[in-house]
Structures are given as C-alpha cells and as structure tokens.
C-alpha cells in the first residue's frame, strides 16, 4: 500500500519532470508562432531571483505597466489567430487595481476588415473577461497547494531578461503553463497554456513593455459579494440555486458578481471558483426560456432532465434549465469533474 | 401318548372328593396371620375420628403445603419484574398498534388519494442525462477560448 501511495504521489511529479525536460529540449520552438522565437541568452550579472507564486502574485497585483501583447487562439477551423491588444494596469491600492484592455488589430488582417471589425466588437463586450482569462495567481495559498513551479532557466522576452518557468498542476485534469517571468519586475511577459497531452490551448506574449500606467481611480465596494447579496440585486427571482453545498475538491468560491449578458442584455449571476490558478464558472440567468421546449417529447414524463454538454480540448460547457432559470457550468476542457457538479446543481434545482 | 389329554379318573371327578379339598383349604387359610388381619378390617379408633385429623398434619407433605415457601433472592425477583414488565409493554404496544392501526391506514389511504388528486397521475424525479453537442454553443466561454467566429 505504501508503494502504491508513493507511486500515485510520484506520478504528477514524474509527469512534471518529463514536461520540464521536454520544454527545455524544445525551448527554441515552443509556441503557436513559427517565427519570432526568442534567443536564450545568459542572465545578466545582476542577481536573478527564481520566480515563486508569491513573487508573481505580488508583482501582478502591485506593479503598474503598459504593454502591447499578442493573444493567440485556435479558431473553430483550427487556424491560429493572433489579436494585438493594449493592456494598461494601474495598481492603485492593494485592494483595487484598475485595468484596461483595448483591441488594436488582428495580425494578417487590415484595420476595418470584416475580421478586424468582428474582433473589435467582441473586445468591446468582453475585454474584461479576456484580461481575467490570462494567467493570474488568483489565490496564493491555493496556488501553492495545488501547483508546483519548475524553473527552467534564463530567457529573453520583449527585450528584457526573464526566467522560463513551468507551472504544473498536482491534478492532471488541468492546464499546464509555461511562463517567461520578467527578472526586474516579476511580471509574466509570456504565458503558454498546454493541456496534459501538450497541445497548445492559448498564448499571450508581451511584445512591448513599460513599467508605468495611469488610469482613473476605481472604487472598491465595502459590501462583500455573496450569493445572497447578488440574488437580492437581481430581485431574488424564483429558481436561483446556491451551490454552496456542492464542491469540486480543491476549488473554492473566489468571485460573485452580477453581469449583463452582452448579447441579450439579460442580467445574470456569475459564481467563479478557483484552485488558485485555474477557474470555472456557474452562471444563472433568471427569466430565461427553456431551450429544450421545442424538442419532441419535451414536457412529458419520459423526457427526463437533460444537460446539454459541449467539450473540446480548450473548454467545457454544461447547460440546463429549470423553473425559468438557465444554468451554465463552464471551465477548461480537461476538467471532467464539472459533469458531476452540473448534475448536483441540476438535482438541487429540480428538488426546489 | 401326550398328544391327547388323559381322561380324568373317575375317583377325582366325584363330588365328595372335591368338597373335601375345599374344606381342607379353608382350614389352612384360617390359620394364616394375613388372613386374620384382613378379616379384622381397618379400624380407626373413635377418639381419632372425633378430633381434627391432626395426624394428617404430621406428615411431611402437609407440612410442606402449609409452610411458607422461601422468598426468592433479589436478583431473581428483579428478573421476574423485568419479564413481567416486558410482557406488559409488548401487550400494550400490540394493543396500541392494533387500536391505532385502522387510523394510520386511513391516513395513508387519504394521503394516497390526495396525492393522486392533486398531482394527477403522480410525479417522479426524472433521471438526469447528458446530451453531447457537436459544435460549441453561443456562450462567453466559447468566445474567450475560440474567438467570435461562433
């Protein structure tokens, strides 16, 4: 039993070591872009600190910066799309951080083109979510508990000295991150997201960097966001479910907010859960129609209760409806434990 | 010779001989003490009959009947009490259940009737199944991960 326990314990570590070795061997060719691979140079004579979760989290929260960065995706056809953005982060206080993410253009497409306009409209609606989707240490304690950092060596990014680092999860149903961390500021200048089969899911690369920023002051609400306060903000509609009794192991609630859906203008309650780095969401939209109402057999006893599921390597989406509320459980593609969470929430909704 | 019973001699079949045998038997028996005792019969003295038959009380059996039996030990009496109480409780429970059973059955029957009347043919919690989609849905997550092409 001891041997098997050690074997299980060592499996993520062995996988981490293998991944680190693979990255070190492929250091010149990693990433979605085929060109612009940085040259690896020796670190400067100044003392280079090995990045830690604490240093990354602290830098992200407290360092002003203005950067131009490339965000790369694979679209539905599998084609790589590179979107150029302007990110301004003004770390005004420890509790409040103002940020602004602005669309600049799509590489390979002229400004004003149909593709460029579509992306511009998307960023106008979801810029804040794109910023949140980037690599962040969302909870330092949980990140230290659920991930390990492996320093690979020196690198150069945006003309600055950096340390190449791998963030490896203890549970292998999450993404692996390869980072270039700025030696001077501790900020992440380059982040590549891999799945456990080492397929690249996303990439954000800083191309220009300035350690300064200025944005209007943000106000921090004195009221802590809870499910109850968010439901009250929506008018306490019937059918909302507080999934407080359901959990996905190492994830915990880290964000509660009421947002307006950018496509239909409906208000919705969004609960964000995080394990320190990865995150998934439980979204509830009251006043919604049953999307399955028009299907044959709907509304009969034989119809049963159905959760619509979509999963690919990059994302998981689980959708169901009950009592006028449309539910969504969304997260990364590898996190299949979300299926059970969706079932539990649906069962709770049906029993209310 | 022994196959056939021999005939009785004429002399033994005579009445005079047989009567003589009877007389000799009576004379003999009259001289035996047991016969004399039987002839006398069971005679109870008159004094004994006039009084309470105390002699009967002298027997060990009577004495045992009339004497107080020994008291059981405390442990024994506690066990006896427990068993009596258990019997009484069982009797009471059965008695109460039997008395209340018709009432309980009436409630159950009424509940079933009400359930069918209010809820029609009856509701059951349906099983939850998954239906896999071939293409990504129109959600924020889809746009964040795959861009706005969906």
XYZ file of C-alpha atoms in Angstrom:
502
model
C 0.000 0.000 0.000
C 2.846 2.365 0.818
C 4.445 1.624 -2.531
C 1.228 2.298 -4.407
C 0.671 5.534 -2.468
C 4.168 6.707 -3.313
C 3.585 5.710 -6.896
C 0.437 7.788 -7.034
C 2.150 10.691 -5.304
C 5.116 10.496 -7.632
C 3.068 10.275 -10.834
C 2.342 14.038 -11.106
C 5.937 14.782 -10.113
C 7.272 12.383 -12.731
C 4.963 13.920 -15.298
C 6.150 17.374 -14.265
C 9.786 16.358 -14.649
C 9.105 14.870 -18.074
C 7.313 18.017 -19.174
C 10.102 20.237 -17.921
C 12.620 18.158 -19.825
C 10.514 18.369 -22.992
C 10.256 22.142 -22.635
C 13.969 22.527 -22.104
C 14.611 20.496 -25.251
C 12.126 22.499 -27.277
C 12.945 25.913 -25.825
C 13.626 27.458 -29.212
C 10.459 26.281 -30.957
C 7.672 26.367 -28.348
C 4.531 28.453 -29.051
C 1.948 28.898 -31.745
C 4.017 31.395 -33.785
C 6.550 29.785 -36.094
C 8.792 32.844 -36.108
C 9.979 35.330 -33.519
C 11.324 32.667 -31.178
C 13.473 34.441 -28.620
C 17.149 33.708 -28.299
C 18.139 32.309 -24.983
C 20.958 34.326 -23.523
C 22.816 34.064 -20.304
C 21.361 36.008 -17.421
C 22.879 39.354 -16.649
C 25.451 39.727 -13.932
C 22.797 41.049 -11.527
C 21.253 38.608 -9.095
C 18.342 36.820 -10.730
C 15.637 35.647 -8.358
C 13.880 32.434 -9.170
C 10.162 33.242 -9.516
C 7.782 31.979 -6.895
C 4.000 32.053 -6.734
C 4.298 34.776 -4.111
C 6.531 36.972 -6.252
C 4.329 36.503 -9.334
C 1.156 37.257 -7.389
C 2.663 40.286 -5.693
C 4.007 41.727 -8.935
C 0.711 41.197 -10.758
C -1.195 42.983 -8.015
C 1.135 45.875 -7.279
C 3.084 46.786 -10.460
C 1.988 49.459 -12.894
C 2.551 48.520 -16.527
C 1.577 49.377 -20.044
C 2.143 46.593 -22.541
C 1.326 45.693 -26.109
C 0.721 41.979 -26.328
C -0.370 39.317 -28.772
C -3.133 36.923 -27.770
C -3.244 33.818 -29.901
C -6.176 31.404 -30.324
C -7.134 28.448 -32.419
C -10.453 29.247 -34.041
C -13.115 26.661 -34.961
C -11.200 25.692 -38.074
C -8.012 25.167 -36.073
C -6.356 28.208 -37.675
C -4.182 30.322 -35.403
C -5.489 33.851 -34.926
C -3.255 36.500 -33.304
C -5.005 39.545 -31.805
C -2.946 42.576 -30.795
C -4.009 44.282 -27.545
C -3.019 47.227 -25.403
C -3.026 46.417 -21.688
C -2.784 49.130 -19.043
C -2.720 48.110 -15.378
C -2.729 50.779 -12.676
C -2.156 49.160 -9.272
C -3.732 51.954 -7.295
C -4.152 50.202 -3.966
C -3.661 46.685 -2.706
C -7.417 46.176 -2.781
C -8.229 47.867 -6.062
C -6.474 47.519 -9.382
C -7.630 49.418 -12.426
C -7.006 47.820 -15.791
C -7.911 48.476 -19.372
C -7.623 46.087 -22.323
C -8.035 47.601 -25.759
C -8.242 45.910 -29.148
C -5.561 47.102 -31.581
C -5.875 44.752 -34.514
C -5.697 41.252 -35.921
C -2.361 40.162 -37.323
C -2.636 39.475 -41.005
C -5.862 41.500 -41.437
C -6.189 45.151 -42.359
C -7.873 47.550 -39.928
C -11.518 47.908 -40.863
C -11.729 44.452 -42.437
C -14.663 42.228 -41.560
C -12.491 40.048 -39.355
C -10.998 43.055 -37.615
C -14.414 44.622 -37.028
C -15.815 41.425 -35.590
C -12.920 41.195 -33.151
C -13.243 44.847 -32.251
C -16.919 44.356 -31.392
C -16.003 41.298 -29.338
C -13.396 43.168 -27.338
C -15.844 45.980 -26.729
C -18.057 43.455 -24.935
C -15.590 41.014 -23.387
C -12.269 42.841 -22.894
C -12.502 42.479 -19.131
C -13.069 38.743 -19.447
C -10.075 38.376 -21.769
C -7.946 40.062 -19.113
C -9.303 37.623 -16.480
C -8.683 34.673 -18.812
C -4.921 35.390 -18.861
C -2.574 33.694 -16.415
C -3.052 35.047 -12.878
C -2.320 33.736 -9.421
C -5.897 34.180 -8.162
C -5.294 32.771 -4.693
C -1.732 32.459 -3.421
C -2.393 29.794 -0.781
C -4.375 27.593 -3.125
C -1.868 28.033 -5.943
C 0.933 26.911 -3.650
C -1.139 23.919 -2.557
C -2.322 22.811 -5.995
C 0.593 23.596 -8.299
C 4.383 23.373 -8.418
C 6.852 25.756 -10.051
C 9.791 24.446 -12.012
C 12.473 26.905 -13.084
C 13.995 26.012 -16.443
C 16.485 28.777 -16.963
C 17.080 32.250 -18.331
C 15.195 33.687 -21.269
C 14.615 36.993 -23.016
C 11.195 38.418 -23.687
C 10.258 41.887 -25.023
C 13.949 42.727 -24.855
C 14.059 42.037 -21.124
C 15.761 39.347 -19.094
C 13.352 36.722 -17.871
C 13.214 33.286 -16.232
C 11.455 30.475 -18.035
C 9.216 28.648 -15.585
C 6.685 25.824 -15.754
C 3.562 25.817 -13.587
C 2.485 22.208 -13.168
C -0.815 21.124 -11.583
C -0.974 18.407 -8.944
C -4.149 17.089 -10.579
C -3.639 16.236 -14.233
C -7.096 17.328 -15.421
C -5.980 20.954 -15.676
C -3.787 23.115 -17.873
C -0.005 23.319 -17.676
C 1.541 26.758 -18.072
C 4.892 27.806 -19.455
C 5.849 31.316 -18.341
C 8.563 33.843 -19.020
C 8.777 35.921 -15.858
C 10.454 39.335 -16.019
C 13.533 39.348 -13.795
C 13.234 43.041 -12.948
C 9.539 43.266 -12.031
C 8.413 39.654 -11.548
C 5.631 40.153 -14.088
C 4.617 37.431 -16.543
C 5.696 38.520 -20.011
C 4.783 35.309 -21.812
C 2.281 32.584 -20.947
C 1.513 29.451 -22.963
C -1.260 27.132 -21.870
C -0.965 23.411 -22.625
C -3.328 20.524 -21.956
C -1.958 17.294 -20.466
C -1.370 15.963 -23.959
C 0.856 19.000 -24.570
C -1.472 20.601 -27.105
C -1.257 24.385 -27.022
C -4.563 25.898 -25.955
C -3.722 29.621 -25.737
C -0.814 32.027 -25.694
C -0.239 35.619 -24.574
C 3.057 37.274 -25.490
C 4.155 40.751 -24.412
C 5.936 42.500 -27.273
C 6.495 45.928 -25.705
C 6.679 46.769 -22.023
C 6.631 49.951 -19.962
C 6.576 49.973 -16.159
C 4.152 52.876 -15.878
C 0.404 53.426 -16.116
C -2.276 55.917 -15.236
C -5.979 55.195 -15.140
C -8.989 56.759 -13.376
C -9.405 55.707 -9.773
C -11.631 52.689 -9.122
C -13.883 52.454 -6.092
C -13.994 49.297 -4.032
C -17.400 48.283 -2.666
C -17.428 47.853 1.089
C -20.007 45.075 0.793
C -18.577 41.653 0.270
C -20.140 39.953 -2.715
C -22.112 36.886 -1.647
C -24.707 34.737 -3.331
C -27.398 36.307 -1.154
C -26.428 39.873 -1.983
C -26.148 39.049 -5.677
C -29.550 37.352 -5.681
C -31.013 40.391 -3.919
C -29.516 42.590 -6.614
C -31.408 40.509 -9.181
C -34.617 40.889 -7.163
C -34.468 37.418 -5.546
C -36.041 35.650 -8.511
C -37.512 32.182 -8.083
C -35.373 29.303 -9.243
C -31.905 30.508 -8.311
C -29.709 27.860 -6.712
C -26.993 28.497 -4.164
C -24.472 25.744 -4.915
C -22.749 26.267 -1.587
C -23.128 22.619 -0.641
C -21.546 21.358 -3.836
C -17.840 21.496 -4.428
C -15.142 20.376 -6.778
C -12.417 19.293 -4.369
C -9.630 21.868 -4.399
C -11.720 24.669 -5.944
C -13.396 27.328 -3.821
C -15.619 30.327 -4.494
C -13.488 33.343 -5.338
C -15.844 35.672 -7.185
C -19.557 36.544 -7.103
C -20.902 39.148 -9.474
C -23.977 40.258 -11.353
C -23.253 40.931 -15.003
C -25.254 41.944 -18.013
C -25.081 39.435 -20.829
C -23.523 41.370 -23.723
C -25.594 39.611 -26.365
C -29.114 39.677 -24.977
C -28.859 42.347 -22.274
C -30.144 39.956 -19.588
C -28.754 40.177 -16.089
C -27.090 37.051 -14.806
C -25.440 35.857 -11.616
C -21.916 34.538 -12.084
C -20.115 32.489 -9.438
C -16.399 31.989 -10.103
C -14.469 29.132 -8.494
C -10.699 28.800 -8.484
C -7.995 26.432 -7.328
C -5.522 29.297 -7.194
C -4.843 29.495 -10.931
C -7.497 27.618 -12.930
C -11.128 28.691 -12.724
C -14.624 27.591 -13.681
C -17.956 29.403 -13.541
C -21.540 28.676 -12.543
C -23.832 31.148 -14.300
C -27.552 31.530 -13.611
C -29.768 33.640 -15.832
C -33.313 34.110 -14.463
C -36.193 34.898 -16.742
C -34.952 32.555 -19.473
C -37.000 30.325 -21.726
C -36.475 26.582 -21.825
C -34.137 25.927 -24.761
C -35.412 22.337 -24.990
C -39.096 23.293 -25.026
C -39.478 22.904 -28.762
C -37.974 19.430 -28.926
C -40.233 16.379 -29.491
C -41.329 14.780 -26.235
C -40.415 17.831 -24.199
C -42.554 18.369 -21.125
C -43.568 14.723 -20.866
C -42.605 12.391 -18.087
C -40.491 10.399 -20.474
C -38.493 13.475 -21.485
C -36.406 13.350 -18.338
C -33.967 16.119 -17.450
C -31.165 16.794 -19.877
C -27.891 18.625 -19.561
C -26.503 19.811 -22.875
C -22.755 19.218 -22.906
C -20.001 20.515 -25.171
C -16.377 19.628 -24.549
C -13.215 20.095 -26.551
C -9.570 20.381 -25.556
C -9.961 24.035 -24.576
C -13.357 24.282 -22.899
C -16.260 22.554 -21.178
C -19.795 23.932 -21.311
C -22.740 22.324 -19.492
C -26.191 23.896 -19.884
C -29.577 23.102 -18.354
C -32.795 24.878 -17.492
C -35.279 24.753 -14.657
C -38.058 26.982 -13.363
C -37.265 29.906 -15.641
C -33.530 29.914 -14.910
C -30.904 28.991 -17.493
C -27.822 27.444 -15.900
C -24.304 27.243 -17.334
C -21.295 25.469 -15.854
C -18.191 26.372 -17.874
C -14.498 25.717 -17.486
C -11.468 24.133 -19.066
C -11.775 21.193 -21.395
C -9.935 18.687 -19.239
C -11.962 19.291 -16.065
C -14.480 16.472 -16.468
C -15.389 16.727 -12.792
C -17.656 19.599 -13.845
C -20.117 16.983 -15.140
C -20.852 15.805 -11.601
C -21.109 19.376 -10.335
C -23.653 20.226 -13.024
C -25.690 17.142 -12.110
C -25.711 18.086 -8.423
C -26.780 21.656 -9.121
C -29.500 20.471 -11.516
C -30.776 17.959 -8.960
C -30.893 20.716 -6.360
C -32.807 22.963 -8.742
C -35.303 20.200 -9.520
C -35.899 19.498 -5.848
C -36.680 23.137 -5.007
C -49.383 -90.685 24.489
C -49.174 -86.937 25.389
C -50.879 -85.839 22.260
C -54.205 -86.370 23.828
C -55.219 -85.158 27.201
C -55.689 -88.066 29.517
C -59.150 -88.570 30.867
C -59.856 -87.575 34.416
C -60.037 -90.611 36.693
C -63.481 -91.395 37.930
C -62.395 -91.018 41.553
C -61.268 -87.370 41.142
C -64.408 -86.349 39.425
C -66.521 -87.370 42.406
C -68.277 -84.587 44.341
C -67.229 -85.921 47.707
C -63.556 -85.648 46.899
C -63.875 -82.082 45.645
C -65.775 -80.963 48.711
C -63.111 -82.421 50.939
C -60.434 -80.410 49.119
C -62.348 -77.178 49.679
C -62.733 -77.815 53.397
C -59.045 -78.510 53.867
C -58.150 -75.219 52.008
C -60.390 -73.141 54.248
C -58.977 -74.604 57.396
C -55.468 -73.906 56.216
C -56.137 -70.296 55.289
C -57.854 -69.533 58.568
C -54.607 -70.150 60.337
C -52.523 -67.604 58.247
C -51.921 -64.156 60.014
C -52.584 -62.011 56.935
C -55.957 -63.562 56.523
C -56.708 -62.781 60.148
C -55.679 -59.155 59.593
C -57.888 -58.765 56.569
C -60.718 -60.304 58.447
C -60.385 -57.785 61.156
C -60.563 -54.785 58.599
C -59.188 -51.149 59.012
C -60.396 -49.951 62.314
C -59.973 -46.269 63.258
C -60.154 -45.521 66.868
C -63.162 -43.477 67.757
C -61.099 -40.817 69.549
C -59.176 -40.116 66.466
C -62.229 -39.680 64.386
C -63.784 -37.227 66.791
C -60.873 -34.783 66.673
C -59.373 -32.742 63.814
C -57.289 -35.046 61.752
C -54.110 -33.584 63.143
C -52.265 -36.694 62.275
C -52.503 -35.717 58.725
C -50.597 -32.566 59.521
C -47.813 -34.566 60.889
C -46.912 -35.811 57.504
C -44.092 -34.081 55.702
C -46.253 -33.384 52.717
C -48.841 -31.468 54.671
C -46.155 -29.625 56.449
C -44.689 -28.573 53.182
C -48.026 -27.382 51.865
C -48.896 -25.291 54.866
C -45.470 -23.770 55.495
C -44.450 -20.506 53.795
C -42.200 -21.087 50.802
C -38.739 -19.494 50.854
C -38.611 -15.944 49.427
C -36.741 -15.642 46.085
C -33.497 -13.692 46.071
C -33.437 -10.016 44.991
C -31.771 -10.918 41.713
C -34.383 -13.468 40.907
C -37.176 -11.061 41.818
C -35.625 -8.353 39.594
C -35.595 -10.752 36.678
C -39.163 -11.681 37.333
C -40.123 -7.987 37.431
C -38.354 -7.313 34.127
C -40.004 -10.140 32.351
C -43.412 -9.108 33.680
C -42.840 -5.546 32.542
C -41.641 -6.656 29.128
C -44.684 -8.766 28.723
C -46.881 -5.891 29.775
C -45.121 -3.494 27.371
C -45.411 -5.880 24.470
C -49.004 -6.337 25.241
C -49.533 -2.569 25.427
C -47.623 -1.936 22.154
C -49.559 -4.558 20.338
C -52.665 -3.266 21.900
C -51.938 0.343 20.891
C -50.871 -0.593 17.385
C -53.901 -2.676 16.908
C -56.048 0.119 18.222
C -54.311 2.780 16.081
C -53.693 0.694 13.003
C -57.014 1.411 11.402
C -56.479 5.138 11.998
C -52.969 5.047 10.466
C -54.186 3.109 7.483
C -56.880 5.669 6.987
C -54.303 8.461 6.942
C -52.138 6.620 4.431
C -55.093 5.950 2.224
C -56.152 9.582 2.397
C -52.621 10.724 1.529
C -52.511 8.490 -1.487
C -55.869 9.748 -2.651
C -54.872 13.372 -2.130
C -51.594 12.803 -3.936
C -53.315 11.389 -6.957
C -55.980 14.031 -6.942
C -53.619 16.961 -6.608
C -50.759 15.716 -8.737
C -52.639 13.788 -11.337
C -51.025 10.518 -12.210
C -48.162 11.214 -9.802
C -44.755 12.825 -10.275
C -41.373 11.278 -10.119
C -37.985 12.971 -10.139
C -36.645 12.342 -13.655
C -33.173 10.999 -14.202
C -30.584 13.464 -15.431
C -28.858 12.607 -18.665
C -26.251 14.316 -20.819
C -26.746 15.259 -24.427
C -23.482 15.988 -26.249
C -23.363 18.868 -28.697
C -21.426 18.637 -31.954
C -20.483 22.315 -32.061
C -19.712 24.860 -29.345
C -22.692 26.810 -28.000
C -23.004 30.603 -28.133
C -21.547 31.389 -24.733
C -18.975 33.821 -23.406
C -16.616 30.912 -22.714
C -16.736 29.892 -26.379
C -15.737 33.380 -27.480
C -12.984 33.554 -24.847
C -11.486 30.235 -25.933
C -12.190 30.158 -29.663
C -12.879 33.722 -30.685
C -16.027 35.316 -32.082
C -16.440 33.060 -35.061
C -19.268 31.074 -33.361
